[in-house]
Amino acid sequence: MALQTNSFRISRYILLALVLILCIGIIVWTFINNRDRAAQSDTTVDNVIHITNNDPCVQNINNAISQLWAYTPNQIPQKYQDMITQYMNEKIITRQDGYCNDTKFTCRPGQTRRDCDPCAAGSARQFAQEQHIADTIAQECN
């Protein structure tokens, strides 16, 4: 008995081909997306490595700037104070959901970060301090 080709059998093959193409597309997309994330995380790790480095010059600068930020905030250079202000007053472009001290918050497009993120000041300060440390290390420890 010979198999007959009918529309049902043809539609099954077409559906199988579409599912196969979709699966391959998802695998390729996942691979590309993970590779891009790995490249981004490598660049952020470079900034942190300077701070956790065991080189005496790096440690001295890290300690000195951390003390400056903790005990004499009026001596922080204007460049880093401007970074804090710019971060806190940044307009949100896309919706952002997050947590601050186990409290959920949502920032909607058009809001400023200081209005919706309760940790905006702390995050801005930490970012500016880390940038100050990284800049000083690049300048002093070559």
Tab-separated table of C-alpha atoms in Angstrom:
chain	number	residue	atom	x	y	z
A	1	MET	CA	0.000	0.000	0.000
A	2	ALA	CA	1.539	3.283	-1.106
A	3	LEU	CA	1.456	6.358	1.063
A	4	GLN	CA	-0.646	9.086	-0.369
A	5	THR	CA	0.380	12.701	-0.128
A	6	ASN	CA	-2.477	14.789	1.136
A	7	SER	CA	-2.843	18.293	2.515
A	8	PHE	CA	-2.755	17.089	6.146
A	9	ARG	CA	0.616	15.355	5.663
A	10	ILE	CA	2.054	18.413	3.850
A	11	SER	CA	0.860	20.776	6.606
A	12	ARG	CA	2.542	18.542	9.229
A	13	TYR	CA	5.856	18.817	7.406
A	14	ILE	CA	5.494	22.571	7.085
A	15	LEU	CA	4.676	22.868	10.799
A	16	LEU	CA	7.638	20.660	11.715
A	17	ALA	CA	9.937	22.835	9.584
A	18	LEU	CA	8.615	26.039	11.210
A	19	VAL	CA	9.104	24.638	14.725
A	20	LEU	CA	12.622	23.546	13.830
A	21	ILE	CA	13.465	27.015	12.452
A	22	LEU	CA	11.985	28.667	15.572
A	23	CYS	CA	14.055	26.454	17.895
A	24	ILE	CA	17.254	27.170	15.986
A	25	GLY	CA	16.454	30.894	16.063
A	26	ILE	CA	15.944	30.838	19.843
A	27	ILE	CA	19.213	28.983	20.383
A	28	VAL	CA	21.138	31.434	18.182
A	29	TRP	CA	19.495	34.445	19.857
A	30	THR	CA	20.331	33.073	23.329
A	31	PHE	CA	23.938	32.461	22.335
A	32	ILE	CA	24.356	35.976	20.927
A	33	ASN	CA	22.598	37.601	23.897
A	34	ASN	CA	24.779	35.757	26.446
A	35	ARG	CA	27.940	36.638	24.533
A	36	ASP	CA	26.980	40.337	24.586
A	37	ARG	CA	26.251	40.195	28.324
A	38	ALA	CA	29.586	38.524	28.983
A	39	ALA	CA	31.359	41.295	27.080
A	40	GLN	CA	29.503	43.943	29.119
A	41	SER	CA	30.289	42.256	32.421
A	42	ASP	CA	33.971	42.060	31.486
A	43	THR	CA	34.122	45.843	31.179
A	44	THR	CA	32.414	46.422	34.524
A	45	VAL	CA	34.726	43.904	36.207
A	46	ASP	CA	37.742	45.923	35.029
A	47	ASN	CA	36.567	48.943	37.058
A	48	VAL	CA	36.060	46.847	40.197
A	49	ILE	CA	39.405	45.051	39.857
A	50	HIS	CA	41.218	48.333	40.487
A	51	ILE	CA	39.437	48.761	43.802
A	52	THR	CA	40.006	45.186	45.033
A	53	ASN	CA	43.586	44.966	43.771
A	54	ASN	CA	46.255	44.106	46.375
A	55	ASP	CA	48.798	46.576	44.984
A	56	PRO	CA	49.883	48.922	47.819
A	57	CYS	CA	49.364	52.034	45.671
A	58	VAL	CA	45.817	50.938	44.837
A	59	GLN	CA	45.042	50.106	48.465
A	60	ASN	CA	46.409	53.445	49.720
A	61	ILE	CA	44.316	55.401	47.227
A	62	ASN	CA	41.251	53.292	47.956
A	63	ASN	CA	41.618	53.934	51.696
A	64	ALA	CA	42.402	57.644	51.338
A	65	ILE	CA	39.462	58.380	49.047
A	66	SER	CA	37.074	56.239	51.096
A	67	GLN	CA	38.043	58.234	54.193
A	68	LEU	CA	37.675	61.502	52.285
A	69	TRP	CA	34.140	60.563	51.249
A	70	ALA	CA	33.241	59.322	54.739
A	71	TYR	CA	34.692	62.054	56.937
A	72	THR	CA	35.200	65.210	54.847
A	73	PRO	CA	32.497	65.298	52.168
A	74	ASN	CA	33.031	69.056	51.689
A	75	GLN	CA	36.450	68.260	50.123
A	76	ILE	CA	35.051	65.985	47.407
A	77	PRO	CA	36.000	67.426	44.000
A	78	GLN	CA	33.204	69.205	42.147
A	79	LYS	CA	33.413	66.753	39.230
A	80	TYR	CA	32.157	63.911	41.435
A	81	GLN	CA	29.536	66.035	43.159
A	82	ASP	CA	28.209	66.859	39.686
A	83	MET	CA	28.086	63.123	38.897
A	84	ILE	CA	25.884	62.573	41.931
A	85	THR	CA	23.557	65.406	40.975
A	86	GLN	CA	23.373	64.308	37.351
A	87	TYR	CA	22.520	60.704	38.313
A	88	MET	CA	19.845	61.709	40.794
A	89	ASN	CA	18.219	64.212	38.395
A	90	GLU	CA	18.330	61.858	35.423
A	91	LYS	CA	14.994	61.480	33.628
A	92	ILE	CA	13.844	57.891	33.396
A	93	ILE	CA	13.328	56.800	29.789
A	94	THR	CA	11.965	53.286	30.273
A	95	ARG	CA	10.100	51.747	33.190
A	96	GLN	CA	12.441	50.430	35.867
A	97	ASP	CA	11.447	48.115	38.674
A	98	GLY	CA	13.806	47.529	41.548
A	99	TYR	CA	14.319	47.041	45.262
A	100	CYS	CA	15.809	49.383	47.809
A	101	ASN	CA	16.383	47.928	51.262
A	102	ASP	CA	13.833	45.172	50.532
A	103	THR	CA	11.248	47.758	49.424
A	104	LYS	CA	10.004	47.456	45.850
A	105	PHE	CA	9.921	50.614	43.748
A	106	THR	CA	8.922	51.485	40.186
A	107	CYS	CA	10.272	54.344	38.090
A	108	ARG	CA	8.076	55.345	35.177
A	109	PRO	CA	9.181	57.190	32.040
A	110	GLY	CA	9.413	60.937	32.604
A	111	GLN	CA	10.101	60.754	36.349
A	112	THR	CA	13.425	61.823	37.791
A	113	ARG	CA	15.392	59.123	39.550
A	114	ARG	CA	15.326	60.978	42.887
A	115	ASP	CA	11.497	61.011	42.845
A	116	CYS	CA	10.976	57.288	42.347
A	117	ASP	CA	14.132	55.479	43.567
A	118	PRO	CA	14.588	55.725	47.343
A	119	CYS	CA	18.212	54.563	46.978
A	120	ALA	CA	19.132	57.074	44.249
A	121	ALA	CA	21.302	59.176	46.538
A	122	GLY	CA	23.220	56.192	47.893
A	123	SER	CA	23.670	54.640	44.460
A	124	ALA	CA	24.833	57.927	42.967
A	125	ARG	CA	27.270	58.483	45.804
A	126	GLN	CA	28.694	54.964	45.503
A	127	PHE	CA	29.080	55.278	41.729
A	128	ALA	CA	30.820	58.660	42.006
A	129	GLN	CA	33.119	57.418	44.778
A	130	GLU	CA	34.130	54.360	42.734
A	131	GLN	CA	34.774	56.593	39.720
A	132	HIS	CA	36.878	58.935	41.882
A	133	ILE	CA	38.935	55.953	43.081
A	134	ALA	CA	39.345	54.576	39.545
A	135	ASP	CA	40.371	57.996	38.159
A	136	THR	CA	42.918	58.551	40.916
A	137	ILE	CA	44.361	55.048	40.526
A	138	ALA	CA	44.737	55.593	36.776
A	139	GLN	CA	46.472	58.887	37.481
A	140	GLU	CA	48.727	57.876	40.385
A	141	CYS	CA	49.503	54.142	40.052
A	142	ASN	CA	51.024	53.704	36.618
